[in-house]
Short mmCIF file of C-alpha atoms in Angstrom, two decimals:
data_model
loop_
_atom_site.label_atom_id
_atom_site.label_comp_id
_atom_site.label_asym_id
_atom_site.label_seq_id
_atom_site.Cartn_x
_atom_site.Cartn_y
_atom_site.Cartn_z
CA ASN A 1 0.00 0.00 0.00
CA ALA A 2 1.97 3.01 -1.28
CA GLY A 3 -0.57 5.63 -0.13
CA VAL A 4 -0.18 8.89 -2.05
CA THR A 5 2.73 9.19 -4.46
CA GLN A 6 3.89 12.18 -6.48
CA THR A 7 5.98 12.31 -9.64
CA PRO A 8 8.50 13.88 -10.10
CA LYS A 9 10.13 14.75 -6.76
CA PHE A 10 12.15 17.64 -8.16
CA ARG A 11 12.00 19.64 -11.37
CA VAL A 12 13.60 22.76 -12.79
CA LEU A 13 11.78 24.56 -15.59
CA LYS A 14 12.56 27.61 -17.67
CA THR A 15 9.97 30.36 -17.89
CA GLY A 16 7.37 29.49 -20.50
CA GLN A 17 7.90 25.73 -20.41
CA SER A 18 5.08 23.38 -19.57
CA MET A 19 4.91 20.33 -17.37
CA THR A 20 2.53 17.96 -15.65
CA LEU A 21 2.73 16.78 -12.05
CA LEU A 22 1.21 13.38 -11.34
CA CYS A 23 -0.47 12.36 -8.12
CA ALA A 24 -1.53 8.77 -7.60
CA GLN A 25 -3.33 7.14 -4.67
CA ASP A 26 -4.10 3.48 -4.08
CA MET A 27 -6.64 3.91 -1.28
CA ASN A 28 -9.72 4.23 -3.52
CA HIS A 29 -10.32 7.76 -2.23
CA GLU A 30 -12.92 9.93 -3.91
CA TYR A 31 -11.47 13.33 -2.97
CA MET A 32 -8.13 14.61 -4.20
CA TYR A 33 -6.44 17.99 -3.71
CA TRP A 34 -3.48 19.97 -5.03
CA TYR A 35 -1.77 22.52 -2.77
CA ARG A 36 1.26 24.71 -3.08
CA GLN A 37 3.43 25.68 -0.14
CA ASP A 38 5.57 28.78 -0.08
CA PRO A 39 7.71 30.01 2.83
CA GLY A 40 5.54 31.65 5.48
CA MET A 41 2.33 31.03 3.53
CA GLY A 42 1.23 27.64 4.74
CA LEU A 43 -0.58 25.53 2.14
CA ARG A 44 -2.84 27.11 -0.43
CA LEU A 45 -5.42 25.09 -2.32
CA ILE A 46 -4.99 25.18 -6.10
CA HIS A 47 -7.64 22.77 -7.40
CA TYR A 48 -9.51 19.81 -6.04
CA SER A 49 -11.71 16.94 -7.20
CA VAL A 50 -14.63 15.23 -5.51
CA GLY A 51 -14.61 12.23 -7.84
CA GLU A 52 -13.51 10.82 -11.18
CA GLY A 53 -14.22 13.27 -13.98
CA THR A 54 -14.77 16.26 -11.68
CA THR A 55 -12.55 19.22 -10.86
CA ALA A 56 -13.07 22.50 -9.04
CA LYS A 57 -11.09 25.66 -8.34
CA GLY A 58 -9.44 26.34 -5.03
CA GLU A 59 -7.90 29.51 -3.61
CA VAL A 60 -5.16 30.05 -6.20
CA PRO A 61 -6.16 28.31 -9.47
CA ASP A 62 -4.75 30.79 -12.00
CA GLY A 63 -1.97 29.42 -14.19
CA TYR A 64 -2.84 25.78 -13.43
CA ASN A 65 -5.10 23.17 -14.96
CA VAL A 66 -6.08 19.77 -13.61
CA SER A 67 -7.62 16.54 -14.82
CA ARG A 68 -9.09 13.50 -13.03
CA LEU A 69 -9.64 10.98 -15.79
CA LYS A 70 -9.07 8.03 -13.47
CA LYS A 71 -10.13 7.84 -9.84
CA GLN A 72 -6.64 7.05 -8.63
CA ASN A 73 -4.85 9.84 -10.51
CA PHE A 74 -4.99 13.63 -10.26
CA LEU A 75 -2.83 15.59 -12.70
CA LEU A 76 -1.71 19.18 -12.24
CA GLY A 77 -0.57 21.03 -15.36
CA LEU A 78 1.40 24.21 -15.83
CA GLU A 79 0.93 25.38 -19.42
CA SER A 80 3.44 28.25 -19.34
CA ALA A 81 5.52 28.24 -16.18
CA ALA A 82 6.36 31.50 -14.44
CA PRO A 83 8.91 32.21 -11.66
CA SER A 84 5.96 32.91 -9.32
CA GLN A 85 5.09 29.22 -9.59
CA THR A 86 8.33 28.20 -7.91
CA SER A 87 7.04 26.30 -4.92
CA VAL A 88 6.61 22.92 -3.27
CA TYR A 89 3.49 21.17 -4.52
CA PHE A 90 1.60 18.70 -2.37
CA CYS A 91 -1.13 16.33 -3.35
CA ALA A 92 -3.61 14.90 -0.86
CA SER A 93 -6.54 12.52 -0.89
CA ARG A 94 -9.31 11.49 1.46
CA PRO A 95 -12.37 9.25 1.37
CA THR A 96 -15.92 10.55 0.99
CA THR A 97 -16.66 10.51 4.69
CA LYS A 98 -16.26 13.94 6.20
CA ALA A 99 -14.80 12.53 9.40
CA THR A 100 -11.41 11.68 7.99
CA GLY A 101 -8.31 13.76 7.54
CA GLN A 102 -6.26 13.95 4.38
CA TYR A 103 -3.39 11.72 3.33
CA PHE A 104 -0.52 13.67 1.83
CA GLY A 105 2.12 12.82 -0.73
CA PRO A 106 5.80 13.66 -0.18
CA GLY A 107 5.73 16.75 -2.39
CA THR A 108 7.28 17.99 -5.63
CA ARG A 109 9.83 20.78 -5.44
CA LEU A 110 9.51 22.93 -8.57
CA THR A 111 11.85 25.75 -9.52
CA VAL A 112 11.07 28.03 -12.45
CA THR A 113 14.01 30.11 -13.67
CA SER B 1 -7.63 34.15 1.39
CA GLN B 2 -6.75 31.56 3.99
CA GLN B 3 -9.46 30.38 6.30
CA GLY B 4 -7.42 29.47 9.34
CA GLU B 5 -4.88 31.58 11.15
CA GLU B 6 -2.60 29.99 13.74
CA ASP B 7 -1.19 31.76 16.73
CA PRO B 8 1.62 32.04 17.64
CA GLN B 9 3.64 31.88 14.43
CA ALA B 10 6.55 30.36 16.33
CA LEU B 11 6.93 28.80 19.77
CA SER B 12 9.98 27.53 21.66
CA ILE B 13 9.56 25.56 24.88
CA GLN B 14 11.63 23.26 27.07
CA GLU B 15 11.27 19.53 26.68
CA GLY B 16 8.63 18.24 29.05
CA GLU B 17 6.57 21.43 29.01
CA ASN B 18 3.17 21.72 27.38
CA ALA B 19 2.70 23.49 24.05
CA THR B 20 -0.49 25.29 23.09
CA MET B 21 -1.32 26.53 19.62
CA ASN B 22 -4.43 28.39 18.58
CA CYS B 23 -6.36 28.59 15.33
CA SER B 24 -9.03 31.05 14.29
CA TYR B 25 -11.22 30.70 11.22
CA LYS B 26 -13.85 32.69 9.40
CA THR B 27 -16.76 30.63 8.06
CA SER B 28 -18.98 27.73 9.12
CA ILE B 29 -17.26 24.36 9.10
CA ASN B 30 -18.02 20.64 9.09
CA ASN B 31 -14.87 19.88 11.03
CA LEU B 32 -11.43 21.23 11.88
CA GLN B 33 -8.26 19.23 11.47
CA TRP B 34 -4.72 19.55 12.81
CA TYR B 35 -1.65 18.41 10.92
CA ARG B 36 2.07 18.16 11.62
CA GLN B 37 4.82 18.77 9.09
CA ASN B 38 8.42 17.87 9.71
CA SER B 39 10.88 19.98 7.81
CA GLY B 40 10.52 19.60 4.04
CA ARG B 41 8.16 16.64 4.23
CA GLY B 42 4.49 15.92 3.62
CA LEU B 43 1.85 16.70 6.20
CA VAL B 44 0.60 14.10 8.63
CA HIS B 45 -2.94 14.21 9.95
CA LEU B 46 -3.05 14.34 13.76
CA ILE B 47 -6.63 14.79 14.87
CA LEU B 48 -10.03 15.87 13.58
CA ILE B 49 -12.78 17.50 15.62
CA ARG B 50 -16.31 17.79 14.29
CA SER B 51 -18.34 20.98 14.52
CA ASN B 52 -20.64 19.42 17.15
CA GLU B 53 -17.73 18.38 19.38
CA ARG B 54 -16.08 20.63 21.95
CA GLU B 55 -13.05 18.61 22.97
CA LYS B 56 -11.13 15.60 21.71
CA HIS B 57 -8.10 13.68 22.92
CA SER B 58 -5.57 11.49 21.18
CA GLY B 59 -2.58 10.35 23.20
CA ARG B 60 -0.72 13.51 24.29
CA LEU B 61 -2.88 15.71 22.07
CA ARG B 62 -5.93 17.62 23.22
CA VAL B 63 -7.99 19.69 20.81
CA THR B 64 -10.79 22.07 21.68
CA LEU B 65 -13.27 23.76 19.37
CA ASP B 66 -15.40 26.82 20.08
CA THR B 67 -17.68 27.38 17.11
CA SER B 68 -19.20 30.52 18.65
CA LYS B 69 -15.74 32.14 18.64
CA LYS B 70 -14.63 30.30 15.48
CA SER B 71 -11.49 29.12 17.21
CA SER B 72 -9.66 25.94 18.11
CA SER B 73 -6.63 25.07 20.20
CA LEU B 74 -4.15 22.22 20.09
CA LEU B 75 -2.40 21.23 23.30
CA ILE B 76 0.60 18.91 23.24
CA THR B 77 1.41 17.70 26.74
CA ALA B 78 4.83 16.60 28.02
CA SER B 79 6.60 17.73 24.86
CA ARG B 80 9.46 15.74 23.35
CA ALA B 81 12.26 16.64 20.96
CA ALA B 82 10.43 14.68 18.25
CA ASP B 83 7.51 17.11 18.51
CA THR B 84 9.65 19.80 16.86
CA ALA B 85 7.74 20.53 13.65
CA SER B 86 5.26 22.92 12.07
CA TYR B 87 1.63 22.50 13.01
CA PHE B 88 -1.28 23.53 10.81
CA CYS B 89 -4.99 23.76 11.32
CA ALA B 90 -7.29 23.11 8.37
CA THR B 91 -10.98 23.77 8.04
CA ASP B 92 -13.34 21.49 6.17
CA ALA B 93 -16.09 23.84 5.10
CA ARG B 94 -19.38 22.93 3.48
CA ASP B 95 -18.05 23.32 -0.06
CA ASP B 96 -15.62 20.33 0.08
CA LYS B 97 -12.60 22.63 0.20
CA ILE B 98 -10.06 22.02 2.94
CA ILE B 99 -8.22 25.25 3.66
CA PHE B 100 -5.05 25.54 5.71
CA GLY B 101 -3.65 28.26 7.91
CA LYS B 102 -0.07 29.48 7.85
CA GLY B 103 1.05 27.25 10.69
CA THR B 104 2.91 27.42 13.98
CA ARG B 105 6.58 26.44 14.09
CA LEU B 106 7.21 24.57 17.32
CA HIS B 107 10.75 24.09 18.61
CA ILE B 108 11.37 21.85 21.60
CA LEU B 109 14.54 22.78 23.45
CA PRO B 110 16.57 19.99 25.14
#
């Protein structure tokens, strides 16, 4: 049982390049979330999904797109990376029940130069 | 904007003492959650308290919730060096979003 995994762990991009971050969970969870963490800012919600085929905007969605084609995977895309998107990105999942906390992945450290 | 705000931002205490962190939030919630993050790693869920609960315990952790004041506190008793970490509160509101505060950095001194 791997829990929540994120690929890649590290990445350096040049401004304007695109990339996709992959989050995978093997716990059959309905809900999945993407956050970014910047120094002193805590975690900010980018996008989330309440089930396969659904996505919704969080607090800071601009510049990102997401897709949830399979229940176990939640993809975060950057179409044209900007230095302001340098951050650590965390994915999380949880089951449908509202009485459970989230399970987090180990994070992806992204640097945009 | 972030829903939860922790207080204090940073806290240093001697090993064996109790640590208290507070969280205030803005809107109605289903539940409030506390997480721990060791440096550079993913967050770990510690405890969840529902909106109809006032107090909850888990080992050395005690969480209180006051929905009238929109605030919560996390108490860690008999602190240990391994408790050194950042602690975050997160609110599960009625729109399925889970929003985090900026966290409290806790440092346990030997």
